[in-house]
Structure formats: structure tokens, C-alpha cells
XYZ file of C-alpha atoms in Angstrom:
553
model
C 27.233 47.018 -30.521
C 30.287 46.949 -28.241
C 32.600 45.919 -30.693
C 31.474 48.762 -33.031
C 31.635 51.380 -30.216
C 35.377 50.841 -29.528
C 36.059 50.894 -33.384
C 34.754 54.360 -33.936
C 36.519 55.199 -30.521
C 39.714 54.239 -31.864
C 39.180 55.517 -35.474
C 38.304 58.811 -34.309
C 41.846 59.193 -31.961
C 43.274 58.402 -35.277
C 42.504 61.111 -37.220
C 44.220 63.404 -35.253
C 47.157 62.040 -37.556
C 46.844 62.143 -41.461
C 45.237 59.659 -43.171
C 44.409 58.256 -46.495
C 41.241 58.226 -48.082
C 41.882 54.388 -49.086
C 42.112 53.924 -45.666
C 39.385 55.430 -44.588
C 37.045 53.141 -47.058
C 38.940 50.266 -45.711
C 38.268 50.800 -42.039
C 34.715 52.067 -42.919
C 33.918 48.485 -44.660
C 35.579 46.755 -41.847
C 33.307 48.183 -39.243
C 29.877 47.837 -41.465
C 31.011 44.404 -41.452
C 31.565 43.983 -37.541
C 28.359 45.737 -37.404
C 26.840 42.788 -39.219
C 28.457 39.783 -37.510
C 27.090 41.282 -34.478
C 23.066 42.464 -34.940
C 21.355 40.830 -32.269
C 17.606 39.535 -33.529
C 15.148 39.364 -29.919
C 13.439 36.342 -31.937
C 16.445 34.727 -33.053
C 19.030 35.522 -30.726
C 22.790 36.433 -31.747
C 22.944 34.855 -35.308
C 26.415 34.129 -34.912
C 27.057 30.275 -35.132
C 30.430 31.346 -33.425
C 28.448 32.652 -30.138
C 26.264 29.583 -29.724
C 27.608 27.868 -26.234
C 25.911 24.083 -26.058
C 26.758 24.414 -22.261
C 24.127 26.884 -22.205
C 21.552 24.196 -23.002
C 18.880 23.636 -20.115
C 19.338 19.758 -19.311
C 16.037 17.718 -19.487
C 15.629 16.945 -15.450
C 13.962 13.748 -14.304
C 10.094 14.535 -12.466
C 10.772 14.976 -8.912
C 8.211 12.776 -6.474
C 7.082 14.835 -3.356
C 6.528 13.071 -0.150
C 2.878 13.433 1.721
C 2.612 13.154 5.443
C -0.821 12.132 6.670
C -1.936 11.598 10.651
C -5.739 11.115 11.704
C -6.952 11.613 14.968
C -8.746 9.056 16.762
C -11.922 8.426 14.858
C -11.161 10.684 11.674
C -10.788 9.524 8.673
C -7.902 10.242 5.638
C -9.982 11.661 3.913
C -9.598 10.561 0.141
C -10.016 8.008 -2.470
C -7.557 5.515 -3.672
C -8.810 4.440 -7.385
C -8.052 2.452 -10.128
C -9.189 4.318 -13.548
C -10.363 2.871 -16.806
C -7.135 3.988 -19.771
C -5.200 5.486 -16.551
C -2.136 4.123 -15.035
C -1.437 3.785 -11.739
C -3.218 4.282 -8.160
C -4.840 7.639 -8.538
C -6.076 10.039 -5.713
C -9.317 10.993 -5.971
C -11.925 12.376 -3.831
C -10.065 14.424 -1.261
C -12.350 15.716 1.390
C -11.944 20.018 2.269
C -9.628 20.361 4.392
C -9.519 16.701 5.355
C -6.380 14.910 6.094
C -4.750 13.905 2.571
C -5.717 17.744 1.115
C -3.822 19.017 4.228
C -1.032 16.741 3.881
C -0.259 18.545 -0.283
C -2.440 15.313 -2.113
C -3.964 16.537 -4.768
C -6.486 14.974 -7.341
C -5.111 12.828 -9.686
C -1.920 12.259 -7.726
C -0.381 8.961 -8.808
C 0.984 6.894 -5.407
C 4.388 5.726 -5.529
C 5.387 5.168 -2.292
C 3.308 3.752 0.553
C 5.105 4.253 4.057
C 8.791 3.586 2.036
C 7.133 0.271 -0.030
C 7.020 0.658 -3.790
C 3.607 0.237 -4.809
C 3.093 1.305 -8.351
C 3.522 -2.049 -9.380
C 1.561 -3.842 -6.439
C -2.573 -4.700 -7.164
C -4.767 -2.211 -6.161
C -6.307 -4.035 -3.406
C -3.059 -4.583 -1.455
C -1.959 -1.442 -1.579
C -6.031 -0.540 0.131
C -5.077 -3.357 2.439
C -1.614 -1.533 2.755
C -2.568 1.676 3.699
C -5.517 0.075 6.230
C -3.473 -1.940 8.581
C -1.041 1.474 8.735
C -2.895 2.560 11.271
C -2.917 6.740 12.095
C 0.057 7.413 10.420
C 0.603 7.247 6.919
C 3.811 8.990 4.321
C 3.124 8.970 0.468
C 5.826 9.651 -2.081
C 3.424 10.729 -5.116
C 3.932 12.313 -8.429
C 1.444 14.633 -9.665
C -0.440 13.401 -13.164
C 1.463 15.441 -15.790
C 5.011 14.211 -13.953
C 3.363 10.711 -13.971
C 2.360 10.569 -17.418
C 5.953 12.305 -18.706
C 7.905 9.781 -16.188
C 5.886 6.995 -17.958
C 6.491 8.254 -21.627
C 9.891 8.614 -21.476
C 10.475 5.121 -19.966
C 11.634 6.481 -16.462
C 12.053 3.476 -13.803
C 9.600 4.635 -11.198
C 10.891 2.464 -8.221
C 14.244 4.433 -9.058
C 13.043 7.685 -9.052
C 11.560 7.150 -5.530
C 14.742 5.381 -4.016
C 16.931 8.150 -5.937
C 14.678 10.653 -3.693
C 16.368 9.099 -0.093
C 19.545 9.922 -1.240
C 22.856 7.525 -1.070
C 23.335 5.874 2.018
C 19.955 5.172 3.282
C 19.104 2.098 5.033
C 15.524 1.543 6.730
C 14.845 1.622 10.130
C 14.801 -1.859 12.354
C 11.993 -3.137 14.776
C 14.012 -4.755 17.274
C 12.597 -7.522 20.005
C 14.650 -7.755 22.772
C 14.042 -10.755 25.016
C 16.032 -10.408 28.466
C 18.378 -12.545 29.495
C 20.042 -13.513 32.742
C 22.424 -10.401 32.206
C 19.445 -7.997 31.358
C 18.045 -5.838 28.111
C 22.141 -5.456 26.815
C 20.632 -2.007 26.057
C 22.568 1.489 26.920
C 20.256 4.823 25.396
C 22.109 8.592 26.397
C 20.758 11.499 25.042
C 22.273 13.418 22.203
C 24.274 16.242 23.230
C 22.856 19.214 21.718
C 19.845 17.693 19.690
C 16.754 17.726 22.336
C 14.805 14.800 21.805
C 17.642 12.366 20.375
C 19.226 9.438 21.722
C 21.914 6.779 21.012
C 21.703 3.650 21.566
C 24.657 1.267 22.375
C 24.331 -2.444 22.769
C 26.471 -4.685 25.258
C 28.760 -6.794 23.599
C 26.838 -10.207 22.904
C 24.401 -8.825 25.122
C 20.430 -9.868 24.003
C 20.008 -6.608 22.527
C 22.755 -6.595 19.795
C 21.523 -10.163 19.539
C 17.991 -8.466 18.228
C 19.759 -6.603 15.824
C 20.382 -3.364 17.713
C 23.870 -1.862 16.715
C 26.671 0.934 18.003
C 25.614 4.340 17.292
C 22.099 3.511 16.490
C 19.312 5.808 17.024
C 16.539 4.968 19.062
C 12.973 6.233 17.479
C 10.705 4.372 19.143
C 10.540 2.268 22.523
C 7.486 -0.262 23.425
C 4.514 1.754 21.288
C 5.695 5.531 22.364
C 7.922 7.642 20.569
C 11.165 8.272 21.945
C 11.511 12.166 21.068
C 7.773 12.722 23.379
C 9.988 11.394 26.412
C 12.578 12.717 28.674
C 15.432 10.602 29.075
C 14.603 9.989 32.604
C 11.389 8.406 31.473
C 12.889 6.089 29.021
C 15.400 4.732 31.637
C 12.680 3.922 33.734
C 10.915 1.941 31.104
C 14.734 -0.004 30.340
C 14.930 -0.580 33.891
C 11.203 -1.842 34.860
C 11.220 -4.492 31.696
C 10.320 -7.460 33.091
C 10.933 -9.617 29.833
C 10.840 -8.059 26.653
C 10.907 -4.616 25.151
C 10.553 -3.943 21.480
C 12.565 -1.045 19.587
C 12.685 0.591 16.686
C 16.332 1.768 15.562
C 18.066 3.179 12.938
C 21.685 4.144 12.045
C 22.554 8.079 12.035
C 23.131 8.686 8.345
C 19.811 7.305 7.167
C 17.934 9.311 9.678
C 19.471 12.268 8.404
C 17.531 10.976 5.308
C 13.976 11.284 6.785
C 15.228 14.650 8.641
C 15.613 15.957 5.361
C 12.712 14.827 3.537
C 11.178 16.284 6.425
C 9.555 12.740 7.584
C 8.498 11.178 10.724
C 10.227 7.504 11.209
C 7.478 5.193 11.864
C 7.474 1.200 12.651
C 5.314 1.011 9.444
C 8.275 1.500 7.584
C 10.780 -0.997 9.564
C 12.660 -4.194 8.609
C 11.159 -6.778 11.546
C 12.765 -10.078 11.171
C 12.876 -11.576 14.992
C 9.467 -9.586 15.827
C 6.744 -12.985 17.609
C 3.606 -14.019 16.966
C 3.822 -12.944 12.987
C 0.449 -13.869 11.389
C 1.006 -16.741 8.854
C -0.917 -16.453 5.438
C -2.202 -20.131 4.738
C -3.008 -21.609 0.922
C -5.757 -24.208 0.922
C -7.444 -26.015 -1.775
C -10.892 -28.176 -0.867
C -10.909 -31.330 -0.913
C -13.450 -34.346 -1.119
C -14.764 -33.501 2.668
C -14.128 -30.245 2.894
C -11.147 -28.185 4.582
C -10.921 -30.020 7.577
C -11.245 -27.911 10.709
C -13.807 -26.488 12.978
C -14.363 -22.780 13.528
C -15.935 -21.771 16.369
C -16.478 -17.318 17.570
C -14.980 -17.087 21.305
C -14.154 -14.735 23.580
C -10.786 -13.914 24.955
C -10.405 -13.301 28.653
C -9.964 -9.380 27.742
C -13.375 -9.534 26.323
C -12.851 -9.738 22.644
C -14.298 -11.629 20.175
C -12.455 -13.624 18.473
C -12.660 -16.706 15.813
C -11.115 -19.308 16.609
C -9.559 -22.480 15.267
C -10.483 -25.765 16.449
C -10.178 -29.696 16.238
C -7.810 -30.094 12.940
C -8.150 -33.245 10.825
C -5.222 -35.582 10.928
C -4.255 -35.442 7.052
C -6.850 -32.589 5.621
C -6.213 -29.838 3.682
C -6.016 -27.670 6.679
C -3.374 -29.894 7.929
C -1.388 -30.077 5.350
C -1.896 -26.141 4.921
C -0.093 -25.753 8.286
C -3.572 -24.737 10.111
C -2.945 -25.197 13.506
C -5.276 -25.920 16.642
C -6.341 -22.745 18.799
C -4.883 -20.005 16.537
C -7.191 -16.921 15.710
C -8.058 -16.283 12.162
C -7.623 -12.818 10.813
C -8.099 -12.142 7.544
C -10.392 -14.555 4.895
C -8.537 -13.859 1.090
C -6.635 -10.873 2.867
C -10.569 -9.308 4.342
C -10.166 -8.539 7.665
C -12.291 -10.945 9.640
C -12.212 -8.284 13.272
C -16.070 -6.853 12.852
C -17.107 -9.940 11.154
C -20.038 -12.191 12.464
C -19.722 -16.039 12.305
C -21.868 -16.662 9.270
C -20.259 -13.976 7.321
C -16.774 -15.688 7.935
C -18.233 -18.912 6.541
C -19.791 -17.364 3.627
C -16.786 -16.332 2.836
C -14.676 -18.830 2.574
C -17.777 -20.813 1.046
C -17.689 -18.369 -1.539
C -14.062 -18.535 -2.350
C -14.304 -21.661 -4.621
C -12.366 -24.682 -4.611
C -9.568 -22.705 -2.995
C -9.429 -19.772 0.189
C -6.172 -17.950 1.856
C -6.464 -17.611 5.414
C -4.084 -15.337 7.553
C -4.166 -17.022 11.453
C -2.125 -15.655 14.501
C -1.437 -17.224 18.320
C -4.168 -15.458 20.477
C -0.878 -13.756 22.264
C -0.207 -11.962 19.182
C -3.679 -10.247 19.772
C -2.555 -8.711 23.050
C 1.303 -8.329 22.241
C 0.730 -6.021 18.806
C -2.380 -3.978 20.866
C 0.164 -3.037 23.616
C 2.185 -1.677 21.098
C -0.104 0.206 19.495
C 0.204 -1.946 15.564
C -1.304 -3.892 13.694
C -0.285 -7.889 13.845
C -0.914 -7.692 9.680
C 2.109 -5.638 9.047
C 4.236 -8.555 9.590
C 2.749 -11.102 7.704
C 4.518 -14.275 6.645
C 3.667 -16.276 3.511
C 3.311 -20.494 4.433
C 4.394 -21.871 0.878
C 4.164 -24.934 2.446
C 3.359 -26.822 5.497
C 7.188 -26.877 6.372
C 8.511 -24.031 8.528
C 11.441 -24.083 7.040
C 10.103 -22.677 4.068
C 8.223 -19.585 5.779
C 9.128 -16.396 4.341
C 8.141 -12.576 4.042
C 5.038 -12.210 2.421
C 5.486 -11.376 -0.924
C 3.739 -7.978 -2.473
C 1.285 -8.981 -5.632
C 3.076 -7.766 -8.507
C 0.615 -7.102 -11.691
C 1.946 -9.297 -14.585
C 3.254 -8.496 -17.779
C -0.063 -9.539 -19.526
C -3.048 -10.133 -16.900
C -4.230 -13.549 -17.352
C -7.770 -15.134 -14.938
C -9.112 -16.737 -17.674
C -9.274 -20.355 -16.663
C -8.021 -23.184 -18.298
C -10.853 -25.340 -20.217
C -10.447 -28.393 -18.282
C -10.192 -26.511 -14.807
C -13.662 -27.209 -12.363
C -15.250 -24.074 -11.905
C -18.042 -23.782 -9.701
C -19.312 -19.558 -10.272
C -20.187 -17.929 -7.351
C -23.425 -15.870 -8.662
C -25.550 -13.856 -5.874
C -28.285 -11.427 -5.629
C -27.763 -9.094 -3.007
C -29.974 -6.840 -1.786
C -29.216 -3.605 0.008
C -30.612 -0.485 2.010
C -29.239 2.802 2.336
C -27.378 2.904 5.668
C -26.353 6.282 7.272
C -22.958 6.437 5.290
C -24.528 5.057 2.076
C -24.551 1.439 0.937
C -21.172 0.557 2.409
C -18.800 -0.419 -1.059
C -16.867 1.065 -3.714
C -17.021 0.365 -6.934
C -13.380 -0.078 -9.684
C -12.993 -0.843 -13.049
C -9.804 -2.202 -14.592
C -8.147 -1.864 -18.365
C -8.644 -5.060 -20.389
C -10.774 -6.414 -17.484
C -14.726 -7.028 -18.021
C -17.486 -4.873 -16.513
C -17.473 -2.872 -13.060
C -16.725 -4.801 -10.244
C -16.439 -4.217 -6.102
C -13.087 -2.880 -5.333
C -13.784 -1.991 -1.464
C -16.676 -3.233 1.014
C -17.160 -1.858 3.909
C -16.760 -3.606 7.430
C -20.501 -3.439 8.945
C -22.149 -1.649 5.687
C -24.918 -2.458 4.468
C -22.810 -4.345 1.266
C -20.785 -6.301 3.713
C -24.461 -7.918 5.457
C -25.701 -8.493 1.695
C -22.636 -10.940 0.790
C -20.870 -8.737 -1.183
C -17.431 -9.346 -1.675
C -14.132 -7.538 -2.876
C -13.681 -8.283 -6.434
C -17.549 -9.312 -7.022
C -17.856 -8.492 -11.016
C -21.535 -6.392 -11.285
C -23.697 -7.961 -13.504
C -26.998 -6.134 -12.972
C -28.367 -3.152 -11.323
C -31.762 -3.113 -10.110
C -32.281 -5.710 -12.881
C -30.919 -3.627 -15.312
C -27.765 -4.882 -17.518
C -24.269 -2.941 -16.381
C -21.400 -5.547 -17.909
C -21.168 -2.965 -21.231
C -21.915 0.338 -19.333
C -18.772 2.696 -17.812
C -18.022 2.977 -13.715
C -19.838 6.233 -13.934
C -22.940 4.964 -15.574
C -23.240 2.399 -13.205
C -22.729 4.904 -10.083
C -25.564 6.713 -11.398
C -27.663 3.736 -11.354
C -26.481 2.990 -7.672
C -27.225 6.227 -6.737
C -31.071 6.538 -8.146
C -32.790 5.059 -4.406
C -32.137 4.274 -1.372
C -32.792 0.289 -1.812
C -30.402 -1.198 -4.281
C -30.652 -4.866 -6.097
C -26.958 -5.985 -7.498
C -26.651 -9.473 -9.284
C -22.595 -10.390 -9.124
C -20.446 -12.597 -9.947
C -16.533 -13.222 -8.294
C -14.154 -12.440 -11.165
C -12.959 -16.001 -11.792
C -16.567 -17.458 -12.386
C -17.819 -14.673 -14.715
C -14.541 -14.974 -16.959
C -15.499 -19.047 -17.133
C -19.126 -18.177 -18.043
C -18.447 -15.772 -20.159
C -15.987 -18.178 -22.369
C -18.551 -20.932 -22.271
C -21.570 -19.063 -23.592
C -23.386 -19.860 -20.133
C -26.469 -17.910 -18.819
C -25.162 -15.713 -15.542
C -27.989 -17.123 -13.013
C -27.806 -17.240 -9.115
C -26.653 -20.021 -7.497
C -28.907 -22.215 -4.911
C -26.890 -22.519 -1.728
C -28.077 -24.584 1.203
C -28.665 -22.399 3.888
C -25.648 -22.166 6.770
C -26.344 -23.542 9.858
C -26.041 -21.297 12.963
C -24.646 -24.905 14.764
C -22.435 -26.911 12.506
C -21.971 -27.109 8.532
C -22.186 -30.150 6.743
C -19.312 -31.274 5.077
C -19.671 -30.416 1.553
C -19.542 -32.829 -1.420
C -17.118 -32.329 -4.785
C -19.645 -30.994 -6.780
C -21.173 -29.044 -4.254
C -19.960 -25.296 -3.451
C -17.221 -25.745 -0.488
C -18.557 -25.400 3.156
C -16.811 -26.206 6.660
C -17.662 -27.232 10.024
C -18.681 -24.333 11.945
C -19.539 -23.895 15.671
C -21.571 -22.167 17.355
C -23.096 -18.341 16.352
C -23.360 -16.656 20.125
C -21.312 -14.074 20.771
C -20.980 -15.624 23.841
C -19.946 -19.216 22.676
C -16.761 -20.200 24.948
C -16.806 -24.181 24.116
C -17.935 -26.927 22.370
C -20.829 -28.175 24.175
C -22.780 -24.975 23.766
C -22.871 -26.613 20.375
């Protein structure tokens, strides 16, 4: 209407002078036309082609991940649930608990995980990214999309692992655990506060000195010094801890721009999250397969002279599988196919790896580790190596379990399979049976995704993974997660016939009946070493808590 306004403005300061009627019409038709070109429509906006700016276009942004800071207290828990859904992608958060840690932190329900403490999971199996987020101890950060980003991310063929690294911004590096082992000249280490940022420091290594030899550079900033965080202490204090190290001190370090990163992001900097190449005592994950007598080692429950129990490796036979696996005398054995073995008894360790088939992964550590990674506050299984072999040169990170492109368990028909079927029988404890139960796309039935340590489904031999066959004698292998919950949930005793994944698969293909198997009873002295076509046992040692050495056999 502009336009037409200054016509008429200018048409009527003309007719002060004579005009023509011809002229008149003319510049009468001109502005009805102006008028035209011009009419703005609400609904349709200016229908003048001309007037249409494609700068004005909205782009299409990419779904922005948020990050999720959670910290427990001493004896509190996260408070949610990490699940795997049947036609959903992803690790979904479920569950969160009023108030609770994660709903504190901004999780939400049906949050998908990207990000666990700066690792990529989305493409990591379920269970290690549980085990992940376990062995974090108190201190956890998520980067998570929320389940309409997800699904829109997903649709138009996003790369995830980009998205999250595009959210550190350029430049970012992570942080660096650092081991320093002293040397005749000292720690090599030089930390001065910040001028003008409380709580900051610098750190500046002496040239060939054994700190830049542990990876410690110029203009580094120090995070983190022997299990305390360096920002909690006054500078004073932290020269006093340089100064009293006797023969190592451990650091975590990281250069200025990529801390900027995690300032920004608004993120604590946590040894979680750190590169640790030269850190000692790394736990070693160990592949053995059975052979004609067994695995070849004794495993006996001891106590350490701070009091803890611990299981323990012993007498190694020259050329058995545990040799050749790179099992090795007097180391402590952690984990049983990547379970925690800490609130384990004896017997449940060796059902365990009895129950694993013709095959077993065991993680084992020096008994130093034990003390070394409780000083500092972590846990030993954050710096886990993979053995590939029984040559040390060919020790490497442990590799995350990346889902493949088309799942595959189902064995070949020429492969040995020996099915581990069980009844197990549980009571209601005080927090409920003790296990979670999953279900996975284009896998069969429900099966055990989580047991826990001391529950009442840890003391009936259940085991992560266990495919449920029956409830209560009922048939679950066709009926959804949530029917089968329901059927859990009916009393407070609870009958579960299951199956590990591998065996049920075999069955199923060859038409067999799913019955339970007749194990010998384990002996609370010594197993019997175990036949080929007999399920896989060891030599054990003694039960008692307070077993120190072999003759208490």
C-alpha cells in the first residue's frame, strides 16, 4: 500500500497544474495496477514472484545432543534404567526415579544415550555400555538426544558419532592420565597457579625430566593429582603432595584449548574420560577355549593382607589352555565373561565359567593393582587391555563390541554345542528378585540383560544373557518383555527355566526338546577335571573365606 500512497501523493501536487483527461485515465490505470501487484494475502503472503527472497528460507538444522551430568553420593544410586526395546533403536532411558540422580541431571524418558563419559556408545552392545557406566564409579556425563531428535537424526541418515564430536567443537583433544615414576632428578613436574582463574593451574614439565617422559606437556592443565581434584586444593597443598612423593604420582592433564571445551559444555573433567597409555597394573582380558583336561589352572579364594577377599590364580599347567591364554601364576581374577567377580563366592565363580561352554573370557590383574587403583579412588576395569594372544607384544586397548551389520549366533552345524539349560529357583529378597529382564529385535524370546551382585538371581545361577524359557512352568519364548514381567511379578517365589543364548539358538535349529542339564555337583575342595563331552569344569581350591594356602585343601 506504500507504493500506492506516494502515487496519489504525487498525482494530487499535480493537479495544481492543468491536465488532460487522457492523462488522468492513464495514471488512474497505472495505479489500479500497482495496487494489484502489491495486495498482500495473510494466507498466501505477497503474491509477487518478484518479492520472494530464497535467503529468507529457514535452513533445516541438524538435532542438537545435550550433555547430562550425573554424581551419586556414597551409597545412592543413579537412579534410572538403561534398556534395550523391542522395534526401538538405541540405549533408551527408562525408569528415572523422582527426583533421583539422572531426573536431576535433565534425563528424561526415552532419552537415547550417545555419549558415555566422551565414548561413543550408540553402536557398542548393550551390556558393555551397563558394564561401562558401572565401573564409572560416582561420576558419570551423558551426551543424549531426546526420542523425536533420535528418531529424525536416524531418518535422515545423520552420522551420530559426528553429531556428538561436532558438539566439542574444533580443537578438542581428551584429557591424559599421566604416571609419573621418579627418578634420580625427581617428579620433572612444575604446577603455578593461574593468575586470575582461582582454582587453575599449569603445569610445566622439566626438559627430559620423568614427567614429560609420562606424557605431561608445556602449558598443560592439571585437573586432577593422585585421586583428588586439583580445583578442591590450594596451591600450597598440592606442592606439598609434589614434594612428599616418595615414588610415583599419577596426573590427569589436559591442554588449555580443549578444556575450554568442557568449560563450555559446562562439564566436569574426569579420569573416566582420559587417554591412559603408561598407567600399571592394567587388567588383561584373557580368551580361552577348553580343552581335553580342562583349562589348566587352580583357583583358590584368599585373603590379601588388607583383609580382602580375593580369587586368586594358582599352579598353571605347563602347555594348557590357560598357558597358552597368557594366565599367569598369583594374579587376581576380576571379571568371568566381563561379570564382576568382587561379591562373588567361590562356587559361583566356578559355575560360571562351567557354564560358559567350551570357551570363557577372564579379565586378571597383579594383586598391586588392587591397592594402587583403590588409592586413587578408580576402578582397575577402566583400563582394560585385550590379550589377542599369549605374546605381549600383541597386547592392545580393549576393543568396544561393535553390533554387526546383520547379528549372526546361530552356530555352525558341525560346531559342538553343549546347551547350558537350568532351573533356577528364586525368593523375593528385600529389593525384589535381583535381575532385569531385555529383549532384542530379530533375537528370540526374553532373556536376562542385568543380574544383580548378591540378589537373589545371582545365588540361583542366573546369568547375563540367560534366554527365559519358562515362567513358573509356564511357556514365555512367544510372549512380549511385558507379559513376561507380569508373570515375574505374580509371587514372591519365582521358578525360571533358561537357557544361555548360544545353546537355545542350537536347539532351536535342531528341533531338540529344551530340558535341564544334569551337572555333577561342585566340590567345595577341588573339581575334577572334566572330560570332552562333559560340560567344562576346573580345579578349584578351597571354599573358606578364610583359605590362605594350599594345604587347607
Amino acid at each position: 500500500m506504500a507504493g500506492y500512497k506516494t502515487f496519489l501523493d504525487d498525482t494530487q501536487l499535480s493537479l495544481s497544474r492543468p491536465i488532460s483527461l487522457i492523462t488522468l485515465v492513464a495514471l488512474l490505470r497505472d495505479s489500479m495496477e500497482l495496487t494489484e501487484r502489491f495486495t498482500f494475502n495473510p494466507k498466501e503472503g505477497i503474491d509477487n514472484p518478484a518479492m520472494v527472497n530464497a535467503d529468507d528460507t529457514e535452513p533445516v538444522s541438524k538435532p542438537s545432543p545435550r550433555v547430562c551430568v550425573l554424581r551419586r553420593e556414597e551409597r545412592e544410586t543413579f537412579g534410572f534404567r538403561l534398556c534395550e526395546e523391542v522395534e526401538q533403536q538405541g540405549h533408551i532411558i527408562r525408569q528415572l526415579d523422582s527426583l533421583g540422580v539422572a531426573e536431576r541431571s535433565g534425563l528424561k524418558d526415552g532419552d537415547r544415550l550417545l555419549e558415555v563419559n566422551e565414548m561413543f556408545v550408540d553402536n557398542v552392545e548393550h551390556t558393555e555400555v551397563a558394564r561401562r557406566i558401572q565401573v564409572s564409579g560416582s561420576h558419570l556425563c551423558f551426551l543424549v538426544l531426546d526420542k523425536k531428535a533420535y528418531e529424525r537424526a536416524v531418518s535422515e541418515g545423520h552420522d551420530l558419532k559426528e553429531l556428538a564430536e561436532a558438539s566439542r567443537g574444533d580443537g578438542w583433544k581428551p584429557p591424559r592420565l599421566c604416571y609419573i615414576m621418579r627418578d634420580a632428578p625427581g617428579l620433572g613436574l612444575n604446577i603455578q597457579p593461574v593468575e586470575g582463574e582461582k582454582g587453575k593451574f599449569t603445569v610445566s614439565p622439566v626438559k627430559g625430566g620423568a614427567a614429560e617422559k609420562a606424557g605431561v606437556k608445556k602449558g598443560d592443565r592439571l585437573i586432577w593429582i593422585d585421586g583428588a581434584m586439583a580445583s578442591e586444593l590450594p596451591h600450597s597443598a598440592i606442592s606439598k603432595l609434589v614434594k612428599k612423593c616418595k615414588n610415583h604420582m599419577t596426573v590427569l592433564v589436559i591442554d588449555s584449548d580443549s578444556e575450554k571445551s568442557y568449560a563450555r559444555r559446562k562439564m566436569p573433567i574426569l579420569p573416566a574420560m582420559a587417554e591412559a597409555e603408561n598407567m600399571p597394573y592394567r587388567p588383561r582380558r584373557l580368551h580361552l577355549a577348553i580343552g581335553s583336561k580342562g583349562y589348566g589352572f587352580l583357583l583358590r579364594q584368599e585373603k590379601t593382607a588388607a583383609g580382602r577377599t580375593v580369587h586368586m590364580v594358582r599352579e598353571v599347567d605347563k602347555g594348557s589352555p590357560a598357558e597358552r591364554g597368557s594366565i599367569k601364576e598369583g594374579e587376581m581374577l576380576l571379571e568371568v565373561n566381563g561379570e564382576s567377580t568382587e561379591s562373588l563366592s567361590h562356587s559361583q565363580v566356578v559355575s560360571k565359567i562351567r557354564a560358559s561352554g567350551q570357551q570363557v573370557t577372564l579379565t586378571t590383574m597383579p594383586p598391586q593393582g588392587q591397592d594402587f587403583y583403590t588409592k586413587l579412588g578408580l576402578s582397575p576395569l577402566l583400563f582394560c587391555v585385550d590379550v589377542t594372544s599369549g605374546s605381549p607384544e600383541e597386547l592392545k586397548e580393549t576393543p568396544v563390541m561393535v553390533k554387526p551389520a546383520v547379528p549372526s549366533t546361530e552356530p555352525q552345524e558341525d560346531e559342538q554345542i553343549n546347551p547350558n539349560v537350568r532351573r533356577c529357583i528364586l525368593e523375593r529378597g528385600s529389593a525384589g528378585f535381583g535381575f532385569n529382564l531385555g529383549c532384542v529385535q530379530q533375537k528370540p524370546g526374553t532373556f536376562i540383560s542385568q543380574v544383580a551382585a548378591g540378589g537373589p538371581g545371582q545365588s540361583s545361577g542366573l546369568l547375563q544373557g540367560d534366554v527365559v524359557v519358562e515362567v513358573n512352568g509356564q511357556n514365555v519364548e512367544k510372549e512380549s518383555m511385558e507379559d513376561v514381567i507380569l508373570h515375574v511379578k505374580r509371587g514372591d517365589a519365582l521358578s525360571l527355566l533358561v537357557v544361555d543364548q548360544k545353546g537355545y539358538d542350537w536347539l532351536k535349529k535342531n528341533g531338540k526338546p529344551i530340558t535341564v542339564n544334569k551337572l555333577a555337583p561342585i566340590s567345595e575342595v577341588e573339581e575334577n577335571v572334566s572330560s570332552p563331552a562333559e560340560p567344562p569344569t576346573l580345579k578349584t581350591g578351597d571354599l573358606s573365606d578364610d583359605s590362605t594356602s594350599e594345604d587347607e585343601n
